[in-house]
PDB file of C-alpha atoms in Angstrom:
ATOM      1  CA  MET A   1     104.356  86.826  73.573  1.00  0.00           C
ATOM      2  CA  ALA A   2     105.160  84.381  70.530  1.00  0.00           C
ATOM      3  CA  ASP A   3     102.276  83.325  68.459  1.00  0.00           C
ATOM      4  CA  ALA A   4     101.628  81.342  65.551  1.00  0.00           C
ATOM      5  CA  GLY A   5     102.726  84.099  63.378  1.00  0.00           C
ATOM      6  CA  ASP A   6     106.119  84.228  64.781  1.00  0.00           C
ATOM      7  CA  SER A   7     109.083  82.620  63.756  1.00  0.00           C
ATOM      8  CA  PRO A   8     110.059  78.832  64.635  1.00  0.00           C
ATOM      9  CA  LEU A   9     113.127  80.763  66.466  1.00  0.00           C
ATOM     10  CA  ILE A  10     111.220  83.420  68.254  1.00  0.00           C
ATOM     11  CA  ALA A  11     108.335  80.931  69.105  1.00  0.00           C
ATOM     12  CA  ARG A  12     110.912  78.374  70.813  1.00  0.00           C
ATOM     13  CA  SER A  13     113.694  80.818  71.944  1.00  0.00           C
ATOM     14  CA  LEU A  14     113.268  82.466  75.530  1.00  0.00           C
ATOM     15  CA  SER A  15     115.867  85.010  74.180  1.00  0.00           C
ATOM     16  CA  GLY A  16     114.214  85.471  71.170  1.00  0.00           C
ATOM     17  CA  ARG A  17     111.055  86.639  73.229  1.00  0.00           C
ATOM     18  CA  ASN A  18     112.904  89.039  75.340  1.00  0.00           C
ATOM     19  CA  LEU A  19     114.352  90.592  72.550  1.00  0.00           C
ATOM     20  CA  VAL A  20     110.719  91.348  71.302  1.00  0.00           C
ATOM     21  CA  LYS A  21     109.970  92.436  74.857  1.00  0.00           C
ATOM     22  CA  ALA A  22     112.386  94.962  74.472  1.00  0.00           C
ATOM     23  CA  LEU A  23     111.359  96.291  71.294  1.00  0.00           C
ATOM     24  CA  LEU A  24     107.976  96.444  72.249  1.00  0.00           C
ATOM     25  CA  LEU A  25     108.509  98.307  75.723  1.00  0.00           C
ATOM     26  CA  PRO A  26     108.784 101.830  74.623  1.00  0.00           C
ATOM     27  CA  THR A  27     105.073 101.393  73.086  1.00  0.00           C
ATOM     28  CA  ALA A  28     103.434 100.442  76.393  1.00  0.00           C
ATOM     29  CA  ALA A  29     100.019 101.821  76.428  1.00  0.00           C
ATOM     30  CA  SER A  30      99.612 101.227  80.565  1.00  0.00           C
ATOM     31  CA  GLU A  31     101.631 100.018  83.163  1.00  0.00           C
ATOM     32  CA  ASP A  32     100.478  96.792  83.408  1.00  0.00           C
ATOM     33  CA  GLU A  33     101.416  96.319  80.004  1.00  0.00           C
ATOM     34  CA  TRP A  34     104.835  97.866  80.832  1.00  0.00           C
ATOM     35  CA  ARG A  35     105.257  95.408  83.679  1.00  0.00           C
ATOM     36  CA  ARG A  36     104.483  92.226  81.364  1.00  0.00           C
ATOM     37  CA  LEU A  37     107.242  93.407  79.063  1.00  0.00           C
ATOM     38  CA  ALA A  38     109.692  94.811  81.640  1.00  0.00           C
ATOM     39  CA  ILE A  39     109.837  91.199  83.467  1.00  0.00           C
ATOM     40  CA  ARG A  40     111.815  88.910  81.380  1.00  0.00           C
ATOM     41  CA  PRO A  41     112.861  85.543  82.214  1.00  0.00           C
ATOM     42  CA  VAL A  42     116.641  84.756  82.458  1.00  0.00           C
ATOM     43  CA  VAL A  43     118.074  82.511  79.639  1.00  0.00           C
ATOM     44  CA  ALA A  44     119.670  79.579  81.155  1.00  0.00           C
ATOM     45  CA  ARG A  45     121.007  78.134  78.227  1.00  0.00           C
ATOM     46  CA  ARG A  46     124.485  78.795  76.694  1.00  0.00           C
ATOM     47  CA  ASP A  47     123.275  78.845  73.137  1.00  0.00           C
ATOM     48  CA  PRO A  48     119.508  79.871  73.645  1.00  0.00           C
ATOM     49  CA  GLU A  49     119.378  80.834  70.036  1.00  0.00           C
ATOM     50  CA  ALA A  50     120.506  77.371  68.555  1.00  0.00           C
ATOM     51  CA  THR A  51     117.576  75.248  67.011  1.00  0.00           C
ATOM     52  CA  GLU A  52     118.611  72.445  69.126  1.00  0.00           C
ATOM     53  CA  ALA A  53     117.563  74.218  72.200  1.00  0.00           C
ATOM     54  CA  LYS A  54     115.040  72.586  74.353  1.00  0.00           C
ATOM     55  CA  PRO A  55     111.899  74.949  73.974  1.00  0.00           C
ATOM     56  CA  ASN A  56     110.401  73.524  77.102  1.00  0.00           C
ATOM     57  CA  ALA A  57     113.653  74.527  79.436  1.00  0.00           C
ATOM     58  CA  VAL A  58     112.171  76.098  82.699  1.00  0.00           C
ATOM     59  CA  PRO A  59     114.123  79.438  83.398  1.00  0.00           C
ATOM     60  CA  LEU A  60     115.990  80.201  86.455  1.00  0.00           C
ATOM     61  CA  ALA A  61     114.607  83.466  87.411  1.00  0.00           C
ATOM     62  CA  SER A  62     113.305  86.762  86.265  1.00  0.00           C
ATOM     63  CA  ALA A  63     115.530  89.700  85.359  1.00  0.00           C
ATOM     64  CA  LEU A  64     115.591  93.482  84.566  1.00  0.00           C
ATOM     65  CA  ASP A  65     117.547  93.918  81.278  1.00  0.00           C
ATOM     66  CA  ASP A  66     119.302  97.118  80.610  1.00  0.00           C
ATOM     67  CA  ASP A  67     116.661  99.087  78.863  1.00  0.00           C
ATOM     68  CA  VAL A  68     114.300  98.233  81.931  1.00  0.00           C
ATOM     69  CA  ILE A  69     117.093  99.396  84.516  1.00  0.00           C
ATOM     70  CA  ARG A  70     117.815 102.955  82.760  1.00  0.00           C
ATOM     71  CA  PHE A  71     113.905 103.573  82.563  1.00  0.00           C
ATOM     72  CA  LEU A  72     113.752 102.661  86.276  1.00  0.00           C
ATOM     73  CA  ASN A  73     116.633 105.059  87.220  1.00  0.00           C
ATOM     74  CA  THR A  74     115.427 108.129  85.119  1.00  0.00           C
ATOM     75  CA  ARG A  75     112.072 107.788  84.280  1.00  0.00           C
ATOM     76  CA  ALA A  76     109.760 105.680  87.162  1.00  0.00           C
ATOM     77  CA  PRO A  77     108.694 107.140  89.999  1.00  0.00           C
ATOM     78  CA  LEU A  78     108.753 105.263  93.256  1.00  0.00           C
ATOM     79  CA  PRO A  79     105.313 104.291  93.294  1.00  0.00           C
ATOM     80  CA  MET A  80     106.304 102.561  90.226  1.00  0.00           C
ATOM     81  CA  TRP A  81     108.825 101.190  91.828  1.00  0.00           C
ATOM     82  CA  LEU A  82     106.745  99.755  94.612  1.00  0.00           C
ATOM     83  CA  ARG A  83     104.251  98.372  92.329  1.00  0.00           C
ATOM     84  CA  LEU A  84     106.581  96.655  90.133  1.00  0.00           C
ATOM     85  CA  ALA A  85     108.069  95.021  93.521  1.00  0.00           C
ATOM     86  CA  ALA A  86     104.462  93.503  94.042  1.00  0.00           C
ATOM     87  CA  ASP A  87     104.149  91.861  90.936  1.00  0.00           C
ATOM     88  CA  PRO A  88     104.066  88.424  91.770  1.00  0.00           C
ATOM     89  CA  THR A  89     106.070  87.248  88.729  1.00  0.00           C
ATOM     90  CA  LEU A  90     109.360  89.118  90.209  1.00  0.00           C
ATOM     91  CA  ALA A  91     112.041  86.807  91.190  1.00  0.00           C
ATOM     92  CA  PRO A  92     112.257  87.423  95.170  1.00  0.00           C
ATOM     93  CA  ALA A  93     115.813  88.627  94.889  1.00  0.00           C
ATOM     94  CA  LEU A  94     114.809  91.258  92.480  1.00  0.00           C
ATOM     95  CA  ARG A  95     111.881  92.125  94.712  1.00  0.00           C
ATOM     96  CA  ASP A  96     113.788  92.774  97.792  1.00  0.00           C
ATOM     97  CA  GLY A  97     116.542  94.647  95.938  1.00  0.00           C
ATOM     98  CA  LEU A  98     113.902  96.882  94.238  1.00  0.00           C
ATOM     99  CA  LEU A  99     112.312  97.716  97.784  1.00  0.00           C
ATOM    100  CA  GLU A 100     115.649  98.335  99.220  1.00  0.00           C
ATOM    101  CA  THR A 101     117.020 100.561  96.457  1.00  0.00           C
ATOM    102  CA  ALA A 102     113.592 102.339  96.716  1.00  0.00           C
ATOM    103  CA  TRP A 103     114.081 102.903 100.389  1.00  0.00           C
ATOM    104  CA  THR A 104     117.575 104.580  99.983  1.00  0.00           C
ATOM    105  CA  ARG A 105     116.194 106.514  96.754  1.00  0.00           C
ATOM    106  CA  ALA A 106     113.004 107.774  98.900  1.00  0.00           C
ATOM    107  CA  VAL A 107     115.229 108.857 102.307  1.00  0.00           C
ATOM    108  CA  LEU A 108     117.743 110.740  99.843  1.00  0.00           C
ATOM    109  CA  ALA A 109     114.909 112.358  98.561  1.00  0.00           C
ATOM    110  CA  GLU A 110     113.590 113.153 101.787  1.00  0.00           C
ATOM    111  CA  ASP A 111     110.338 111.339 100.819  1.00  0.00           C
ATOM    112  CA  TYR A 112     110.029 109.792 104.180  1.00  0.00           C
ATOM    113  CA  ALA A 113     106.176 108.557 103.526  1.00  0.00           C
ATOM    114  CA  MET A 114     107.487 106.706 100.515  1.00  0.00           C
ATOM    115  CA  ALA A 115     110.525 105.154 102.494  1.00  0.00           C
ATOM    116  CA  ARG A 116     108.380 104.008 105.095  1.00  0.00           C
ATOM    117  CA  ARG A 117     106.269 102.065 102.482  1.00  0.00           C
ATOM    118  CA  ALA A 118     108.982 100.515 100.912  1.00  0.00           C
ATOM    119  CA  ALA A 119     110.182  99.320 104.278  1.00  0.00           C
ATOM    120  CA  GLN A 120     106.829  97.839 105.215  1.00  0.00           C
ATOM    121  CA  MET A 121     106.855  95.878 101.658  1.00  0.00           C
ATOM    122  CA  ARG A 122     110.300  94.572 102.227  1.00  0.00           C
ATOM    123  CA  VAL A 123     109.581  93.788 106.085  1.00  0.00           C
ATOM    124  CA  ALA A 124     106.400  91.927 104.634  1.00  0.00           C
ATOM    125  CA  SER A 125     108.248  90.446 101.765  1.00  0.00           C
ATOM    126  CA  PRO A 126     107.734  86.381 101.861  1.00  0.00           C
ATOM    127  CA  SER A 127     111.595  85.919 102.073  1.00  0.00           C
ATOM    128  CA  GLN A 128     111.232  87.308 105.485  1.00  0.00           C
ATOM    129  CA  ALA A 129     110.607  83.984 106.868  1.00  0.00           C
ATOM    130  CA  ALA A 130     113.978  82.870 105.689  1.00  0.00           C
ATOM    131  CA  THR A 131     115.682  85.995 106.715  1.00  0.00           C
ATOM    132  CA  ALA A 132     114.274  85.783 110.360  1.00  0.00           C
ATOM    133  CA  ALA A 133     115.818  82.311 110.389  1.00  0.00           C
ATOM    134  CA  THR A 134     118.945  83.626 109.560  1.00  0.00           C
ATOM    135  CA  SER A 135     118.513  86.354 112.147  1.00  0.00           C
ATOM    136  CA  ALA A 136     117.869  84.294 114.691  1.00  0.00           C
ATOM    137  CA  LYS A 137     121.292  83.011 114.457  1.00  0.00           C
ATOM    138  CA  GLY A 138     123.247  86.214 113.973  1.00  0.00           C
ATOM    139  CA  PRO A 139     122.691  90.090 113.189  1.00  0.00           C
ATOM    140  CA  ASP A 140     119.350  91.186 111.299  1.00  0.00           C
ATOM    141  CA  PRO A 141     120.438  92.152 107.642  1.00  0.00           C
ATOM    142  CA  ILE A 142     117.460  94.711 107.528  1.00  0.00           C
ATOM    143  CA  ALA A 143     117.363  95.958 111.098  1.00  0.00           C
ATOM    144  CA  GLY A 144     117.642  99.305 110.078  1.00  0.00           C
ATOM    145  CA  ILE A 145     115.092  99.311 107.425  1.00  0.00           C
ATOM    146  CA  ARG A 146     112.653  97.687 109.768  1.00  0.00           C
ATOM    147  CA  ARG A 147     113.408 100.361 112.498  1.00  0.00           C
ATOM    148  CA  SER A 148     112.202 103.152 109.941  1.00  0.00           C
ATOM    149  CA  VAL A 149     108.591 101.798 109.679  1.00  0.00           C
ATOM    150  CA  LYS A 150     108.197 103.481 113.179  1.00  0.00           C
ATOM    151  CA  LEU A 151     109.818 106.837 112.160  1.00  0.00           C
ATOM    152  CA  ALA A 152     107.918 109.687 111.826  1.00  0.00           C
ATOM    153  CA  ASP A 153     107.745 111.804 108.712  1.00  0.00           C
ATOM    154  CA  THR A 154     108.561 114.846 110.387  1.00  0.00           C
ATOM    155  CA  ASP A 155     111.950 113.312 112.058  1.00  0.00           C
ATOM    156  CA  THR A 156     114.316 114.324 109.693  1.00  0.00           C
ATOM    157  CA  ALA A 157     117.229 114.028 111.739  1.00  0.00           C
ATOM    158  CA  ALA A 158     116.410 110.722 112.763  1.00  0.00           C
ATOM    159  CA  TRP A 159     115.995 109.644 108.913  1.00  0.00           C
ATOM    160  CA  HIS A 160     119.429 111.125 108.112  1.00  0.00           C
ATOM    161  CA  ARG A 161     120.950 109.182 111.185  1.00  0.00           C
ATOM    162  CA  LEU A 162     119.463 106.011 109.942  1.00  0.00           C
ATOM    163  CA  LEU A 163     121.069 106.224 106.722  1.00  0.00           C
ATOM    164  CA  LEU A 164     124.298 107.357 107.930  1.00  0.00           C
ATOM    165  CA  GLU A 165     123.928 104.327 110.361  1.00  0.00           C
ATOM    166  CA  ARG A 166     123.379 101.713 107.567  1.00  0.00           C
ATOM    167  CA  MET A 167     126.027 102.967 105.463  1.00  0.00           C
ATOM    168  CA  ALA A 168     128.740 102.434 108.089  1.00  0.00           C
ATOM    169  CA  SER A 169     127.158  99.100 109.377  1.00  0.00           C
ATOM    170  CA  THR A 170     129.258  95.924 109.384  1.00  0.00           C
ATOM    171  CA  THR A 171     125.870  93.720 109.435  1.00  0.00           C
ATOM    172  CA  GLU A 172     123.929  95.722 106.705  1.00  0.00           C
ATOM    173  CA  VAL A 173     124.167  96.579 103.123  1.00  0.00           C
ATOM    174  CA  LEU A 174     123.024  99.945 101.950  1.00  0.00           C
ATOM    175  CA  LEU A 175     122.027  99.596  98.506  1.00  0.00           C
ATOM    176  CA  PRO A 176     122.578 102.603  96.046  1.00  0.00           C
ATOM    177  CA  PRO A 177     119.784 104.813  95.053  1.00  0.00           C
ATOM    178  CA  HIS A 178     119.574 103.588  91.771  1.00  0.00           C
ATOM    179  CA  TRP A 179     119.187  99.954  90.297  1.00  0.00           C
ATOM    180  CA  SER A 180     122.631  98.665  89.072  1.00  0.00           C
ATOM    181  CA  GLY A 181     121.638  95.569  87.490  1.00  0.00           C
ATOM    182  CA  ALA A 182     123.396  93.033  89.699  1.00  0.00           C
ATOM    183  CA  GLU A 183     120.170  91.118  90.304  1.00  0.00           C
ATOM    184  CA  GLY A 184     120.309  88.917  93.182  1.00  0.00           C
ATOM    185  CA  ILE A 185     124.069  89.552  93.821  1.00  0.00           C
ATOM    186  CA  ARG A 186     124.292  91.102  97.524  1.00  0.00           C
ATOM    187  CA  THR A 187     127.620  92.401  98.445  1.00  0.00           C
ATOM    188  CA  PRO A 188     128.726  91.586 101.989  1.00  0.00           C
ATOM    189  CA  PRO A 189     128.424  93.715 104.869  1.00  0.00           C
ATOM    190  CA  LEU A 190     131.530  96.144 105.623  1.00  0.00           C
ATOM    191  CA  LYS A 191     134.637  95.023 107.660  1.00  0.00           C
ATOM    192  CA  PRO A 192     135.799  98.511 108.458  1.00  0.00           C
ATOM    193  CA  GLY A 193     138.826  97.191 110.894  1.00  0.00           C
ATOM    194  CA  ILE A 194     140.366  95.745 107.808  1.00  0.00           C
ATOM    195  CA  ALA A 195     142.023  97.432 105.014  1.00  0.00           C
ATOM    196  CA  PRO A 196     139.469  97.900 102.030  1.00  0.00           C
ATOM    197  CA  ALA A 197     142.325  96.329  99.880  1.00  0.00           C
ATOM    198  CA  TYR A 198     141.985  92.720 101.742  1.00  0.00           C
ATOM    199  CA  ASP A 199     139.429  91.955  98.893  1.00  0.00           C
ATOM    200  CA  ARG A 200     139.001  94.254  96.258  1.00  0.00           C
ATOM    201  CA  ALA A 201     135.568  93.192  94.891  1.00  0.00           C
ATOM    202  CA  MET A 202     134.054  93.379  98.235  1.00  0.00           C
ATOM    203  CA  ALA A 203     135.570  96.851  99.088  1.00  0.00           C
ATOM    204  CA  ILE A 204     134.284  98.171  96.076  1.00  0.00           C
ATOM    205  CA  GLY A 205     130.817  96.561  96.357  1.00  0.00           C
ATOM    206  CA  SER A 206     130.595  97.409 100.102  1.00  0.00           C
ATOM    207  CA  TYR A 207     132.182 100.717 100.437  1.00  0.00           C
ATOM    208  CA  GLY A 208     131.450 102.522  96.978  1.00  0.00           C
ATOM    209  CA  LYS A 209     127.601 103.492  96.712  1.00  0.00           C
ATOM    210  CA  TRP A 210     127.282 105.973  93.744  1.00  0.00           C
ATOM    211  CA  CYS A 211     129.213 108.464  91.671  1.00  0.00           C
ATOM    212  CA  ARG A 212     125.634 109.985  90.221  1.00  0.00           C
ATOM    213  CA  PRO A 213     122.548 108.833  92.200  1.00  0.00           C
ATOM    214  CA  LEU A 214     120.445 108.914  89.262  1.00  0.00           C
ATOM    215  CA  GLY A 215     122.825 105.882  88.074  1.00  0.00           C
ATOM    216  CA  VAL A 216     123.333 107.434  84.367  1.00  0.00           C
ATOM    217  CA  PRO A 217     126.507 108.661  82.931  1.00  0.00           C
ATOM    218  CA  VAL A 218     126.760 112.347  82.480  1.00  0.00           C
ATOM    219  CA  SER A 219     129.062 112.162  79.547  1.00  0.00           C
ATOM    220  CA  GLY A 220     130.409 109.947  76.669  1.00  0.00           C
ATOM    221  CA  PRO A 221     128.053 107.861  74.275  1.00  0.00           C
ATOM    222  CA  GLN A 222     125.974 106.565  77.125  1.00  0.00           C
ATOM    223  CA  ALA A 223     125.307 109.934  78.700  1.00  0.00           C
ATOM    224  CA  ALA A 224     121.576 110.542  79.431  1.00  0.00           C
ATOM    225  CA  THR A 225     119.793 113.053  77.584  1.00  0.00           C
ATOM    226  CA  ALA A 226     116.680 114.976  77.628  1.00  0.00           C
ATOM    227  CA  ALA A 227     114.744 111.702  76.251  1.00  0.00           C
ATOM    228  CA  ASP A 228     115.703 109.652  78.915  1.00  0.00           C
ATOM    229  CA  PHE A 229     113.773 111.524  81.552  1.00  0.00           C
ATOM    230  CA  GLU A 230     110.567 112.038  79.441  1.00  0.00           C
ATOM    231  CA  MET A 231     107.855 109.903  81.593  1.00  0.00           C
ATOM    232  CA  PRO A 232     105.531 107.455  80.053  1.00  0.00           C
ATOM    233  CA  ALA A 233     102.015 109.068  79.070  1.00  0.00           C
ATOM    234  CA  PHE A 234     100.185 106.280  81.306  1.00  0.00           C
ATOM    235  CA  LEU A 235     101.731 108.029  84.485  1.00  0.00           C
ATOM    236  CA  SER A 236      99.127 110.447  86.371  1.00  0.00           C
ATOM    237  CA  GLN A 237     100.162 113.921  86.982  1.00  0.00           C
ATOM    238  CA  GLU A 238     100.523 113.684  90.626  1.00  0.00           C
ATOM    239  CA  GLU A 239     103.269 111.056  89.923  1.00  0.00           C
ATOM    240  CA  ARG A 240     104.671 112.884  87.036  1.00  0.00           C
ATOM    241  CA  ALA A 241     105.029 115.734  89.532  1.00  0.00           C
ATOM    242  CA  GLN A 242     106.584 113.371  92.164  1.00  0.00           C
ATOM    243  CA  GLN A 243     109.430 112.119  89.827  1.00  0.00           C
ATOM    244  CA  GLU A 244     110.241 115.662  88.498  1.00  0.00           C
ATOM    245  CA  ALA A 245     110.822 116.457  92.162  1.00  0.00           C
ATOM    246  CA  LEU A 246     112.754 113.336  93.007  1.00  0.00           C
ATOM    247  CA  VAL A 247     114.898 113.827  89.970  1.00  0.00           C
ATOM    248  CA  GLY A 248     115.899 117.479  90.876  1.00  0.00           C
ATOM    249  CA  LYS A 249     116.985 116.574  94.422  1.00  0.00           C
ATOM    250  CA  LEU A 250     119.010 113.571  93.431  1.00  0.00           C
ATOM    251  CA  ARG A 251     120.632 115.524  91.059  1.00  0.00           C
ATOM    252  CA  ALA A 252     121.756 117.909  93.784  1.00  0.00           C
ATOM    253  CA  ILE A 253     123.530 114.912  95.683  1.00  0.00           C
ATOM    254  CA  PRO A 254     127.205 114.761  95.533  1.00  0.00           C
ATOM    255  CA  GLN A 255     129.184 111.420  95.194  1.00  0.00           C
ATOM    256  CA  ASP A 256     128.514 108.995  98.050  1.00  0.00           C
ATOM    257  CA  SER A 257     131.864 109.770  99.643  1.00  0.00           C
ATOM    258  CA  ILE A 258     131.265 113.320 100.026  1.00  0.00           C
ATOM    259  CA  TYR A 259     128.140 113.108 100.879  1.00  0.00           C
ATOM    260  CA  PHE A 260     128.304 110.828 103.706  1.00  0.00           C
ATOM    261  CA  THR A 261     131.268 113.049 105.192  1.00  0.00           C
ATOM    262  CA  GLN A 262     128.972 115.854 105.169  1.00  0.00           C
ATOM    263  CA  GLU A 263     126.300 113.764 106.763  1.00  0.00           C
ATOM    264  CA  SER A 264     128.884 112.737 109.660  1.00  0.00           C
ATOM    265  CA  LEU A 265     129.852 116.014 110.302  1.00  0.00           C
ATOM    266  CA  ALA A 266     126.299 117.478 110.340  1.00  0.00           C
ATOM    267  CA  LEU A 267     125.946 114.331 112.723  1.00  0.00           C
ATOM    268  CA  MET A 268     129.031 115.695 114.871  1.00  0.00           C
ATOM    269  CA  GLN A 269     127.507 119.218 115.065  1.00  0.00           C
ATOM    270  CA  ARG A 270     124.244 117.824 116.466  1.00  0.00           C
ATOM    271  CA  ASN A 271     126.040 115.485 119.038  1.00  0.00           C
ATOM    272  CA  ARG A 272     129.819 115.083 119.344  1.00  0.00           C
ATOM    273  CA  ALA A 273     129.247 112.151 121.568  1.00  0.00           C
ATOM    274  CA  ASP A 274     127.348 110.049 119.168  1.00  0.00           C
ATOM    275  CA  PRO A 275     129.501 107.051 118.734  1.00  0.00           C
ATOM    276  CA  LEU A 276     128.436 106.901 115.126  1.00  0.00           C
ATOM    277  CA  VAL A 277     130.131 109.607 114.432  1.00  0.00           C
ATOM    278  CA  PRO A 278     133.855 108.419 114.152  1.00  0.00           C
ATOM    279  CA  GLN A 279     132.656 105.092 112.531  1.00  0.00           C
ATOM    280  CA  ALA A 280     130.857 107.078 109.843  1.00  0.00           C
ATOM    281  CA  LEU A 281     133.538 109.537 109.033  1.00  0.00           C
ATOM    282  CA  SER A 282     136.200 106.726 109.235  1.00  0.00           C
ATOM    283  CA  VAL A 283     134.165 104.727 106.542  1.00  0.00           C
ATOM    284  CA  ALA A 284     133.115 107.615 104.404  1.00  0.00           C
ATOM    285  CA  VAL A 285     137.054 108.571 104.208  1.00  0.00           C
ATOM    286  CA  LYS A 286     137.625 104.916 102.861  1.00  0.00           C
ATOM    287  CA  MET A 287     134.691 105.002 100.657  1.00  0.00           C
ATOM    288  CA  ALA A 288     136.542 107.833  98.592  1.00  0.00           C
ATOM    289  CA  ARG A 289     139.140 105.370  97.819  1.00  0.00           C
ATOM    290  CA  TYR A 290     136.376 103.834  95.541  1.00  0.00           C
ATOM    291  CA  THR A 291     134.510 106.478  93.893  1.00  0.00           C
ATOM    292  CA  CYS A 292     135.108 108.255  90.962  1.00  0.00           C
ATOM    293  CA  PRO A 293     138.141 110.433  90.676  1.00  0.00           C
ATOM    294  CA  ASP A 294     137.080 114.265  91.546  1.00  0.00           C
ATOM    295  CA  LYS A 295     139.272 116.972  93.365  1.00  0.00           C
ATOM    296  CA  ALA A 296     136.266 117.697  95.809  1.00  0.00           C
ATOM    297  CA  VAL A 297     136.298 113.875  96.746  1.00  0.00           C
ATOM    298  CA  GLY A 298     139.842 114.268  97.817  1.00  0.00           C
ATOM    299  CA  ASP A 299     139.287 117.906  99.719  1.00  0.00           C
ATOM    300  CA  TRP A 300     136.264 116.269 101.350  1.00  0.00           C
ATOM    301  CA  SER A 301     138.094 112.860 102.339  1.00  0.00           C
ATOM    302  CA  ARG A 302     141.041 114.907 103.833  1.00  0.00           C
ATOM    303  CA  LYS A 303     138.640 117.004 105.995  1.00  0.00           C
ATOM    304  CA  GLY A 304     136.885 113.976 107.141  1.00  0.00           C
ATOM    305  CA  LEU A 305     140.150 112.178 108.134  1.00  0.00           C
ATOM    306  CA  GLN A 306     141.534 115.558 109.701  1.00  0.00           C
ATOM    307  CA  THR A 307     138.225 115.913 111.880  1.00  0.00           C
ATOM    308  CA  LEU A 308     138.473 112.042 112.814  1.00  0.00           C
ATOM    309  CA  HIS A 309     141.838 112.238 114.135  1.00  0.00           C
ATOM    310  CA  ALA A 310     141.347 115.896 115.800  1.00  0.00           C
ATOM    311  CA  ASN A 311     138.228 114.950 117.323  1.00  0.00           C
ATOM    312  CA  TYR A 312     138.357 111.137 118.142  1.00  0.00           C
ATOM    313  CA  PRO A 313     142.075 110.781 118.128  1.00  0.00           C
ATOM    314  CA  ASN A 314     141.939 107.458 120.401  1.00  0.00           C
ATOM    315  CA  SER A 315     138.931 105.599 118.925  1.00  0.00           C
ATOM    316  CA  THR A 316     139.694 102.417 116.897  1.00  0.00           C
ATOM    317  CA  TRP A 317     138.151 104.143 113.957  1.00  0.00           C
ATOM    318  CA  ALA A 318     140.843 106.738 113.803  1.00  0.00           C
ATOM    319  CA  ALA A 319     143.852 104.075 114.575  1.00  0.00           C
ATOM    320  CA  SER A 320     142.134 102.365 111.511  1.00  0.00           C
ATOM    321  CA  THR A 321     141.940 105.206 109.338  1.00  0.00           C
ATOM    322  CA  GLN A 322     145.333 106.804 108.087  1.00  0.00           C
ATOM    323  CA  TYR A 323     144.826 107.788 104.757  1.00  0.00           C
ATOM    324  CA  TRP A 324     142.546 110.048 102.895  1.00  0.00           C
ATOM    325  CA  TYR A 325     141.640 109.233  99.061  1.00  0.00           C
ATOM    326  CA  GLY A 326     140.693 111.045  95.763  1.00  0.00           C
ATOM    327  CA  GLY A 327     138.743 108.444  93.839  1.00  0.00           C
ATOM    328  CA  ARG A 328     140.081 105.792  91.331  1.00  0.00           C
TER     329      ARG A 328
END
């Protein structure tokens, strides 16, 4: 980004270059240019602006800053997410996280063809060699994503069940449908048999998924405005229409604990004997402890708890789920 006309500070500072990229991002005339401006090196120095900083320091990895994250969550259609994930300059942890987030986003929006594409890319990720080695010694952390590659677009019930299964899994972590910005940081899988308060940070990361599926505030100084949803001119009309439809669907989805309680009850109606039902109900009830406070959260958490104890009173999931919650 820097050239002879730049100040010495910018020319020698990765942080300065990142600032220039952030300033230029809204002016990107093509998607290729947008990606070059969006993917930025992590500054590894404590004081990157200091004149004594080493100009040849190697960045630890690439990252997505807040401006890019907000753009992805509100303005970028899913195909753009996948093209970004395919960029070879993107850090592996970012790539895999983007693909898993895109998978959740697509399944929630019932765009199963796009979810399968994200799954195929995630399974084919170069980091899968390490994942396969790990899986040989224990559970596969993306087993559900791997299975989704073979699901039919028309099998809506199977996709809904798989999303519920990944949410309640003790070996997988379902990422939220928006990019949270915690690059490379993966919360550990759930331990539903242990009270959520045993490790506050882990419980919030594993149980809580989203307050708002689009990941942007609806009130306050950071609240999303119409400008946040304006798509860039370089997108095709087809992808503009896809993004508009996706935003509409995600806006209609309630908070995580409400959504998964409703999905658990729907699965119970389809197959009361499905062993996933009591497990999913238990996790959804506990999830309400870490979501945003709302009367509806408490109402659905209480309903989930009552249903769990009324229909599966002798299950270990009922025994480990004694309270309902109304958010924090």
